[in-house]
Coordinates of C-alpha atoms in Angstrom, one line a residue:
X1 CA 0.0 0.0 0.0
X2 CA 1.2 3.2 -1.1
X3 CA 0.3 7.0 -0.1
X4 CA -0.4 9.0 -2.9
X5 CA 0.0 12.7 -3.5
X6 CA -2.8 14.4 -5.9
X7 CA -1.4 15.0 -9.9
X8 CA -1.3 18.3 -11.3
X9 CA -2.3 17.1 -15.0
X10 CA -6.3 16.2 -13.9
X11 CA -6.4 20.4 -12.8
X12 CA -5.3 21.3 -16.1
X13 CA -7.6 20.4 -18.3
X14 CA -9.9 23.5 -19.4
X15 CA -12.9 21.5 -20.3
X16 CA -13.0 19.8 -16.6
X17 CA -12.2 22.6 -14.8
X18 CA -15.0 24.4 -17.0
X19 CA -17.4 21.2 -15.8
X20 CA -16.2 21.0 -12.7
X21 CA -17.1 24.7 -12.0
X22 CA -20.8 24.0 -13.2
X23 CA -20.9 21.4 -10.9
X24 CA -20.3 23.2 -7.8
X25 CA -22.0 26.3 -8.5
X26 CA -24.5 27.1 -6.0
X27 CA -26.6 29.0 -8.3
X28 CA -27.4 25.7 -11.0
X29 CA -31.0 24.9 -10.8
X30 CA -32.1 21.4 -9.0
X31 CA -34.9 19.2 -9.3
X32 CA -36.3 16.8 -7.6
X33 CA -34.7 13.4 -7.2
X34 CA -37.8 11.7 -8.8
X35 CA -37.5 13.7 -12.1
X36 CA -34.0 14.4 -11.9
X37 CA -32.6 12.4 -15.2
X38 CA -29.1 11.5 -14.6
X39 CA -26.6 11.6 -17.2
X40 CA -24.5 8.6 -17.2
X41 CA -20.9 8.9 -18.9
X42 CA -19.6 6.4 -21.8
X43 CA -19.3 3.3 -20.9
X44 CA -22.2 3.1 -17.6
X45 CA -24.8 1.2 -20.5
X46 CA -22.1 -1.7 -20.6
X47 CA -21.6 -1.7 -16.8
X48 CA -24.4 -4.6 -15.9
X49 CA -23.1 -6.7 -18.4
X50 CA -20.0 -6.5 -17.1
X51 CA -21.0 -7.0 -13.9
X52 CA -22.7 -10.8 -15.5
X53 CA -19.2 -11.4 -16.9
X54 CA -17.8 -11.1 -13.7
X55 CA -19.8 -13.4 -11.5
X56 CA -18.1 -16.5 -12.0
X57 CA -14.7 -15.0 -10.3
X58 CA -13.6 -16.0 -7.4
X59 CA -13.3 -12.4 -6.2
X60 CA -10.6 -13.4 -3.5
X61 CA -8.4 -14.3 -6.2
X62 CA -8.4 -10.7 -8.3
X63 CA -5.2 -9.5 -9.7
X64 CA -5.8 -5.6 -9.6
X65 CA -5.0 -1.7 -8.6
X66 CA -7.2 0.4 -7.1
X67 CA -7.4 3.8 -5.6
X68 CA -9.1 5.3 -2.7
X69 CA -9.5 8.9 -1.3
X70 CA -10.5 9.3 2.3
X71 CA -10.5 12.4 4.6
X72 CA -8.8 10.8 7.0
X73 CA -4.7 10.6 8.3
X74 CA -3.8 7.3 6.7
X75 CA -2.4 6.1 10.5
X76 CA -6.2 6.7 11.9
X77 CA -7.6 4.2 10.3
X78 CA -7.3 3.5 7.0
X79 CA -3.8 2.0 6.8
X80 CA -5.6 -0.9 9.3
X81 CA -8.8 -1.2 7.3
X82 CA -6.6 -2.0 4.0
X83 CA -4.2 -4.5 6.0
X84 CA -7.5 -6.1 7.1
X85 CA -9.0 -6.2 3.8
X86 CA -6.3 -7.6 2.4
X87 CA -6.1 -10.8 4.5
X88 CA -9.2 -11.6 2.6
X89 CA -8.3 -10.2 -0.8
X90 CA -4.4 -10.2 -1.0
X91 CA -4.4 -9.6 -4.9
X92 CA -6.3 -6.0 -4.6
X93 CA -3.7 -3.8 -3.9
X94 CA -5.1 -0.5 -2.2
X95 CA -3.2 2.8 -2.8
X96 CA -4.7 5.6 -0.2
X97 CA -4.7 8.9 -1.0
X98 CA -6.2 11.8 2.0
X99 CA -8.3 14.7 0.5
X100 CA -9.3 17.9 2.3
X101 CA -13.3 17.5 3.1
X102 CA -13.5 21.4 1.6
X103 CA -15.0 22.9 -1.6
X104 CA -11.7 23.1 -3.0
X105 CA -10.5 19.6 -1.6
X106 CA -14.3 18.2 -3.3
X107 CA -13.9 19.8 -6.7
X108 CA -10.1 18.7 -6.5
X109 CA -11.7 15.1 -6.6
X110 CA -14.9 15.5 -9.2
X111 CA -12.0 16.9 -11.3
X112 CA -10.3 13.5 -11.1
X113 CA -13.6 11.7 -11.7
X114 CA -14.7 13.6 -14.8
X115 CA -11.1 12.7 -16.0
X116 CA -11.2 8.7 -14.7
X117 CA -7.9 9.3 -13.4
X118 CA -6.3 9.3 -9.8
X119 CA -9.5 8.3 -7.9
X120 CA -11.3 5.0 -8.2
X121 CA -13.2 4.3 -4.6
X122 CA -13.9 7.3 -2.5
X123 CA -16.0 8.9 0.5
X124 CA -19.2 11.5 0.2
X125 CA -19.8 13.4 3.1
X126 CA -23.3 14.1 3.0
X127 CA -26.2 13.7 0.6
X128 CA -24.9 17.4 -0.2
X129 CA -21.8 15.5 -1.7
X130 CA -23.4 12.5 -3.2
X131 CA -26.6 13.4 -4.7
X132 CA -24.6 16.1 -7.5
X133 CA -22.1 13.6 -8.5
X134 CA -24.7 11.5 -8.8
X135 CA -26.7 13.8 -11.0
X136 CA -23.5 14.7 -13.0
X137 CA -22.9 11.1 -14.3
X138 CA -19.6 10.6 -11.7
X139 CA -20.6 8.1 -9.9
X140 CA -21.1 4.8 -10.9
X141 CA -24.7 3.5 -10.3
X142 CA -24.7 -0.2 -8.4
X143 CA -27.6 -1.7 -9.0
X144 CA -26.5 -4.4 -11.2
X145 CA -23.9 -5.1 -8.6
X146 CA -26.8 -5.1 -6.1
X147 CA -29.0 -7.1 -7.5
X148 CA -26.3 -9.7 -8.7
X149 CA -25.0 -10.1 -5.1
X150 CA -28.1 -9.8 -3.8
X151 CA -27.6 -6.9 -1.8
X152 CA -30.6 -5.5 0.0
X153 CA -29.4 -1.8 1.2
X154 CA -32.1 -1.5 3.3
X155 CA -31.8 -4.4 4.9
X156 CA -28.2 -4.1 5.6
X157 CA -28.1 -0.6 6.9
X158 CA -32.0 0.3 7.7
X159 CA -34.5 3.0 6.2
X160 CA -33.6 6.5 4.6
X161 CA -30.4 5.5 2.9
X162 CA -30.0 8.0 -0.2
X163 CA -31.0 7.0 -3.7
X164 CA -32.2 8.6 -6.8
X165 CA -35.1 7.3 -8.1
X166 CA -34.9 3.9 -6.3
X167 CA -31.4 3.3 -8.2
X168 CA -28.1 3.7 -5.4
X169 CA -24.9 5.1 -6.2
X170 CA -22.8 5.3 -2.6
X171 CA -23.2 2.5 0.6
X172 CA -23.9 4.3 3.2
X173 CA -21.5 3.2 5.6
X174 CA -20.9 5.4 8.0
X175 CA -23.6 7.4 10.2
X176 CA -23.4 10.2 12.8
X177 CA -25.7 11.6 16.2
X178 CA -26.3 14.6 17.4
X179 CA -26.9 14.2 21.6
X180 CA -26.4 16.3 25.0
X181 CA -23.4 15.2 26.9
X182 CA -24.1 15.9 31.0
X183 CA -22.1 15.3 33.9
X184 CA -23.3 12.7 35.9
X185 CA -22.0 14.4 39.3
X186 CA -23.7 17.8 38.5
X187 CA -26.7 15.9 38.1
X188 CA -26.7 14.0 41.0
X189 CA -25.8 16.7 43.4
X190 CA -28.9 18.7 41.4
X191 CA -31.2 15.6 42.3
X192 CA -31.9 15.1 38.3
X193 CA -32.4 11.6 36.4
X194 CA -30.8 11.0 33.5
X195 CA -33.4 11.7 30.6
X196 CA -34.2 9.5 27.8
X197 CA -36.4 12.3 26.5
X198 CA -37.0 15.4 27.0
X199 CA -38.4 19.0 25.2
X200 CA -36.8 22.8 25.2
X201 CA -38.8 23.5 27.9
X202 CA -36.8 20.5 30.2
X203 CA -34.0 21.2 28.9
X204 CA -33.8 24.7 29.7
X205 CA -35.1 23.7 33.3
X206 CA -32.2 21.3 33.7
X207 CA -30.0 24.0 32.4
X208 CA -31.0 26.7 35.0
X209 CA -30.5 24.1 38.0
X210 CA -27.4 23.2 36.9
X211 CA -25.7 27.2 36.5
X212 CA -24.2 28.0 39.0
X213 CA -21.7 31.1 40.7
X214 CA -21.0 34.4 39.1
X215 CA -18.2 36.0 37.0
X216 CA -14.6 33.9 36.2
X217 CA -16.2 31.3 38.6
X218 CA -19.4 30.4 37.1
X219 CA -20.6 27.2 36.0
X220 CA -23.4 27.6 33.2
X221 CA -25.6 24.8 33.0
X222 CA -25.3 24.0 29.6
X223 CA -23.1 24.8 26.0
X224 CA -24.1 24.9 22.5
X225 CA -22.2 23.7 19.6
X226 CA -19.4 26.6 18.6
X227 CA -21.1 26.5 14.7
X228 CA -23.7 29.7 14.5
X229 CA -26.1 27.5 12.0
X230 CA -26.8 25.0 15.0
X231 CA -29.0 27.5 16.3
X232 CA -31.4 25.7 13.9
X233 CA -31.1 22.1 15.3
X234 CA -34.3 22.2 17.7
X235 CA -36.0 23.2 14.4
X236 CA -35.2 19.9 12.7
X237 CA -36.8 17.9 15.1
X238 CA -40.2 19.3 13.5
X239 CA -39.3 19.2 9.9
X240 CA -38.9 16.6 7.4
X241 CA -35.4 16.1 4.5
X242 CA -34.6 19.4 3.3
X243 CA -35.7 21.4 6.0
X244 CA -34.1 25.1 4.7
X245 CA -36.6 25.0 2.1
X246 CA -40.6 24.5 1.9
X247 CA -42.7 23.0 -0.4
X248 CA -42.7 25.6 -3.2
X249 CA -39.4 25.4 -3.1
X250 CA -38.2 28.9 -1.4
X251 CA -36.6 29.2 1.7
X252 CA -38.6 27.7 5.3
X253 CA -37.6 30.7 7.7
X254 CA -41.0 31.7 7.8
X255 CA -41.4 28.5 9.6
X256 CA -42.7 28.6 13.4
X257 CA -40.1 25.8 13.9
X258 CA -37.1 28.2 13.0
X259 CA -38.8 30.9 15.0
X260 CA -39.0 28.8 18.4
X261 CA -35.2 27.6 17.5
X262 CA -33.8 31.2 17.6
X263 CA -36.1 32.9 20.3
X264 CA -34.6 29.2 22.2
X265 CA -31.0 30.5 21.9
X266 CA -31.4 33.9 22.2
X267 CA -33.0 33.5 25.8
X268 CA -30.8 30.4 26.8
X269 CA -27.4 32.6 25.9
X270 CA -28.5 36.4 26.5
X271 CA -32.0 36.7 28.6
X272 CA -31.5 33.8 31.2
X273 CA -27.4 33.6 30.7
X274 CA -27.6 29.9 31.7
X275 CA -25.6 28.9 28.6
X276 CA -21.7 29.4 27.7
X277 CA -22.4 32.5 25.0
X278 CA -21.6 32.2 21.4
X279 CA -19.8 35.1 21.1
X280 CA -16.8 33.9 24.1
X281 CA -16.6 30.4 22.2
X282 CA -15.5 32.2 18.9
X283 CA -13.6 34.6 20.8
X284 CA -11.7 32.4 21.9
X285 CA -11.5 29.5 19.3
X286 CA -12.7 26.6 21.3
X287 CA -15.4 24.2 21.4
X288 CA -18.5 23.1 23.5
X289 CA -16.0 19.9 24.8
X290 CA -13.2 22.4 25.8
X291 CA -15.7 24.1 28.0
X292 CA -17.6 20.8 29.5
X293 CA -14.1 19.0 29.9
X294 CA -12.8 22.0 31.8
X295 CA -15.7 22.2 34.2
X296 CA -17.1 25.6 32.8
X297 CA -20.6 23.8 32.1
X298 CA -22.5 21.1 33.1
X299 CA -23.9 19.8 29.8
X300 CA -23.4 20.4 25.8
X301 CA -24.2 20.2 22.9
X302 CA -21.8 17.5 21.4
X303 CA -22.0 14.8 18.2
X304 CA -20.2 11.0 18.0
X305 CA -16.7 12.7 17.6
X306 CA -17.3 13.9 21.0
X307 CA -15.7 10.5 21.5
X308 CA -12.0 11.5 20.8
X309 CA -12.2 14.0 23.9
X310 CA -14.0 11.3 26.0
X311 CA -11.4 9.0 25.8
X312 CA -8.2 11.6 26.1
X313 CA -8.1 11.9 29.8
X314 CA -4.5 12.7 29.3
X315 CA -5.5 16.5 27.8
X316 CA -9.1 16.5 29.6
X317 CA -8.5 14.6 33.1
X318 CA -11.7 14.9 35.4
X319 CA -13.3 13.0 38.1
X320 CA -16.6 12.9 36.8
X321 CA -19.0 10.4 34.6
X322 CA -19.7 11.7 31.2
X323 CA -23.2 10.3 30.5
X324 CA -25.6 11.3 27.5
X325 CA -28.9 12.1 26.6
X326 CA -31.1 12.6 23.5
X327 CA -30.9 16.1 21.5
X328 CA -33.9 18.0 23.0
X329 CA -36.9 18.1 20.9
X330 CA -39.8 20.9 20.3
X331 CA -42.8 18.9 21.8
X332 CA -41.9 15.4 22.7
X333 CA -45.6 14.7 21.7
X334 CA -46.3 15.9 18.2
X335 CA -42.7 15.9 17.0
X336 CA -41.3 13.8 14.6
X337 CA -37.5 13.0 15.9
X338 CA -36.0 14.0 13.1
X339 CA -32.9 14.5 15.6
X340 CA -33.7 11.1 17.1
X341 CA -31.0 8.3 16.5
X342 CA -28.1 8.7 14.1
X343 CA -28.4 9.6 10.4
X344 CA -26.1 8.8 7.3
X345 CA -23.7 10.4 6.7
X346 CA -20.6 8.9 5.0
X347 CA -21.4 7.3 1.7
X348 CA -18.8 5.4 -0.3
X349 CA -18.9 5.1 -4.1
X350 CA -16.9 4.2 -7.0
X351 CA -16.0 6.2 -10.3
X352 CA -18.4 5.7 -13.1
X353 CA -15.3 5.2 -15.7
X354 CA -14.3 1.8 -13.9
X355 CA -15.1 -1.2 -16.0
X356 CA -14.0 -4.7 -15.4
X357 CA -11.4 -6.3 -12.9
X358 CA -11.1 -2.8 -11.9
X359 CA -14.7 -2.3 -11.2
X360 CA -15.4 -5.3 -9.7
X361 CA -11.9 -5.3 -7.0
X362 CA -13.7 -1.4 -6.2
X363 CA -17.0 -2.9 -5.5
X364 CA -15.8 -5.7 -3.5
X365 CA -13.6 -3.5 -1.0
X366 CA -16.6 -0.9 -0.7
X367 CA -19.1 -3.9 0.3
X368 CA -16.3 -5.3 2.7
X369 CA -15.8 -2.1 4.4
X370 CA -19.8 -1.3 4.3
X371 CA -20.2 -5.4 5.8
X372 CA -17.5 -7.3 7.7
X373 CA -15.4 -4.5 8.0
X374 CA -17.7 -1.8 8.7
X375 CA -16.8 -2.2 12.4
X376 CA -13.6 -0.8 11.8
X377 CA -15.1 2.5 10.8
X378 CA -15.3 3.9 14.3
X379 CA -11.5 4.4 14.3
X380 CA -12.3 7.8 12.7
X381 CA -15.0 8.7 15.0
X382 CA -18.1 8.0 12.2
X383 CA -20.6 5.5 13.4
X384 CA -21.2 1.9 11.5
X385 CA -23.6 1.9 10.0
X386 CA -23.8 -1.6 9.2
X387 CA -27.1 -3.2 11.6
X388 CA -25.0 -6.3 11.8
X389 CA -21.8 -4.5 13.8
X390 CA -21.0 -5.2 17.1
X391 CA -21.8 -2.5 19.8
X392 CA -19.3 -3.8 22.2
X393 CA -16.3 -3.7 19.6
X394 CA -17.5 -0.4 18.1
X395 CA -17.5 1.1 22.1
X396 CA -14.4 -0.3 22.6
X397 CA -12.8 1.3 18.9
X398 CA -14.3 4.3 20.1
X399 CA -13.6 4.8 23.5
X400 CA -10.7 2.2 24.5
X401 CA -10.8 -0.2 27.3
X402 CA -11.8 0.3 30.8
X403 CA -13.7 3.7 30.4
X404 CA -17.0 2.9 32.4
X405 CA -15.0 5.0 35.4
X406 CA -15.5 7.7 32.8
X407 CA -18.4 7.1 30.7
X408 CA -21.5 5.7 31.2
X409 CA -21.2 3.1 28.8
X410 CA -24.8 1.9 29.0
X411 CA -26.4 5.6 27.9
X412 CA -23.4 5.8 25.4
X413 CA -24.8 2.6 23.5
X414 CA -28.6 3.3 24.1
X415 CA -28.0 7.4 22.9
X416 CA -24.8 7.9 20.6
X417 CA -25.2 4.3 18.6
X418 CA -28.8 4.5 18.6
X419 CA -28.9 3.3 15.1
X420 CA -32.7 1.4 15.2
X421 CA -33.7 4.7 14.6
X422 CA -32.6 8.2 11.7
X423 CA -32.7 11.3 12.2
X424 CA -34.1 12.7 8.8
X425 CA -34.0 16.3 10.0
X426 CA -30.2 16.3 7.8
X427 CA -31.4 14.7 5.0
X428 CA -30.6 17.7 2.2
X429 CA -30.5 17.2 -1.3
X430 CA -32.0 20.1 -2.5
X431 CA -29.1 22.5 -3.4
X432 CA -30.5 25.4 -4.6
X433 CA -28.0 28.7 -3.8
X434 CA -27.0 26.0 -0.8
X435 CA -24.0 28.3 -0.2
X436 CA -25.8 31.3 -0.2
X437 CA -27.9 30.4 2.6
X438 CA -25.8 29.2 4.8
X439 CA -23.7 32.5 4.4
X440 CA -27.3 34.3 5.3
X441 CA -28.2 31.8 7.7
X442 CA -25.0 32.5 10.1
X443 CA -25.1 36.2 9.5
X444 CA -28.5 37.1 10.4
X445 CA -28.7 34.4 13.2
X446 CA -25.5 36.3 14.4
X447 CA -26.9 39.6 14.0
X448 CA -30.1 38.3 16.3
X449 CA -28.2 36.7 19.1
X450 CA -25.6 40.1 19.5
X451 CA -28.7 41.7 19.7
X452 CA -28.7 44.1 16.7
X453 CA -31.8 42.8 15.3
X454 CA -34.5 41.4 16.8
X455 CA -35.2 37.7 16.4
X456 CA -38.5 38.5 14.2
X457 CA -36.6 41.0 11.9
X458 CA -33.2 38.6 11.8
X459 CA -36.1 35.7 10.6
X460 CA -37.7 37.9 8.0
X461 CA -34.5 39.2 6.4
X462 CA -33.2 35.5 6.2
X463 CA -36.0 35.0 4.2
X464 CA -36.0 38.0 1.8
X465 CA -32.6 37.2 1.2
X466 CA -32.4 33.8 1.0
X467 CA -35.8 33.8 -1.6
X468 CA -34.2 36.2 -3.4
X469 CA -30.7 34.0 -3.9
X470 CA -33.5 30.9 -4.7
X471 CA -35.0 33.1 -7.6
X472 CA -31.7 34.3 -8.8
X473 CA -31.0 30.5 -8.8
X474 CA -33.8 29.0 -10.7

């Protein structure tokens, strides 16, 4: 296995750059997955009957090359998956190559694709990654690899995996969760259970009897994540996929959901002050785990890579028992949970150039990874998503050995590894002026919780603006 460093020729080419650019463009028009015709490149029509061909091979016995781009140091996990896989399949020769999980580190790769050079196997973070390729024509579609190996996604990994009208083009491997981290001390001294559920109103109840002192020595009772657009979280455990936009297709602002979200912040951070502010976390470049770990708060905000600080006690030694708790929803009787449980996130696919050998030693290290292998996964912090993979081994990959003095091990499996149920609330592939909503998104919400506009005005200018960009779009 070799590391491999990216070639300048692929970003040279005027015509892919030119494509490339179209693709990423945040003012192309979208439609709709179920009418969205997706352009396949030369050579897709022959793919099933290539895949027929290929059957009869003993696929432990393939001769061939392939390469894979991950986001990840090569030491944190993918060195090990390759070494595993190839104990099974000692002909397919791996060569790993990290990419940058940016814009520019994304476009660096579709440019690779669109030239079927440099990238064979790789990782899409997000339906906002996938679903474009997809539509482009740079992903290979795997049905006739799923129906030859009779492959039942859902049945492997559960409801709401991404496809494009019924047809898949990524396994979606890896999932994440979005929870409340509380310490179990604070709590106890505060006389409070440990919920399984609970609304904003319980939360911010919990929150105010766990804040505590005044000044450089106050404790606030809870932290929100240091990224201005999850202001919006509470919000998605109302709303269906696609939550930024309604059903005409302009922006959802207007929505009570998104109203209660802000007003929720606003009061937690500035009216009650029973939550770390905003404005210090940016201030001073940290993150809700920084303040938690150091005492400064008694719960936060956190997602499954909490699990790197939970397991350093070396940089974040304490005393106390890190245990966990749903993400809080609107009304825990109406709502639909689309917070609730973990939701996919990491999707790996294959070019749409690869024919063959070539094709077929992809697919079979992409449905080892996504199977027997998938447990491996939580080396980077990204939660199998296999429904087959061990809890006990994924908690110990996560967290290391002899942690329950540290974590309560229990809520860790029954919260952050919920995986019986998803959390749709992230679900996006609608993409219309994406970038230009989040940049509105942030700065009004900003503007709101500073207190230069009220919540009401900050809500109606988002949505002026963010219609307007739609409009400009279409």
């Amino acid at each position: 296995m070799k590391k491999k460093t990216l070639t300048a020729a692929a970003l040279t080419v005027t015509m892919i750059l030119s494509f490339v650019s179209g693709c990423s463009s945040s003012t192309e028009k979208k439609t709709e997955p179920e009418t969205q015709a997706v352009v396949l490149p030369t050579g897709q029509e022959s793919q099933e009957q290539t895949a027929q061909e290929t059957e009869a091979m003993d696929p432990t016995q393939l001769k061939e090359k392939i390469v894979f781009w991950g986001a990840w140091a090569e030491d944190a996990g993918p060195a090990d998956w390759i070494a595993e896989f190839n104990k099974e399949f000692p002909g397919i020769e791996v060569e790993y190559v990290k990419f940058t999980n940016t814009d520019e580190g994304n476009v660096k790769m579709d440019t690779s694709l669109l030239a079927g050079i440099d990238v064979d196997v790789f990782m899409n973070f997000g339906t906002k990654r996938l679903h474009p390729r997809a539509e482009k024509g740079l992903v290979s579609n795997l049905d006739d690899l799923l129906t030859r190996d009779n492959f039942d996604v859902t049945k492997e990994y559960g409801e709401n995996a991404h496809n494009i009208g019924g047809s898949y083009y990524g396994l979606p491997i890896g999932t994440l969760s979005d929870f409340v981290i509380l310490n179990k001390s604070a709590l106890d001294q505060a006389g409070l259970e440990v919920p399984k559920e609970w609304d904003l109103d319980t939360y911010k109840d919990y929150a105010q009897k766990l804040t505590s002192g005044e000044g450089g020595n106050k404790v606030y009772g809870t932290c929100d994540w240091n990224f201005i657009l999850n202001w919006a979280m509470p919000a998605y455990s109302r709303l269906e996929a696609n939550p930024w936009y309604n059903t005409e297709g302009l922006s959802n602002w207007d929505n009570e959901a998104y109203k209660i979200a802000l007003n929720f912040k606003n009061e937690m951070e500035n009216v009650l002050e029973i939550q770390y502010p905003y404005k210090q976390l940016t201030a001073q470049k940290i993150s809700p785990y920084d303040v938690f770990f150091r005492d400064e708060c008694n719960m936060a905000i956190a997602t499954s890579g909490a699990t790197r600080f939970l397991k350093d006690l070396e940089t974040y030694p304490r005393e106390f028992v890190t245990t966990f708790a749903p993400y809080p929803v609107i009304d825990t009787t109406s709502d639909t949970g689309g917070t609730r449980g973990t939701y996919f996130f990491s999707y790996i696919s294959m070019g749409a150039k690869l024919e063959g050998t070539k094709r077929e030693a992809a697919w079979q290290f992409m449905k080892w990874l996504g199977t027997k292998g998938n447990t491996m996964f939580a080396s980077v912090g990204h939660i199998p998503a296999w429904k087959y993979a061990d809890k006990d081994k994924i908690v110990e990959i996560m967290l290391g050995n002899d942690i329950e003095k540290y974590v309560d091990v229990d809520a860790f499996k029954r919260v952050v590894l919920n995986t019986d149920e998803r959390a749709i609330g992230q679900d996006i592939t609608n993409l219309t002026a994406y970038n230009q909503l989040t940049t509105i998104m942030k700065e009004e919400a900003e503007l709101a919780i500073y207190g230069e506009k009220t919540v009401d005005q900050a809500l109606s200018d988002m949505k002026q603006r963010s219609d307007d960009e739609i409009k400009k779009a279409q």
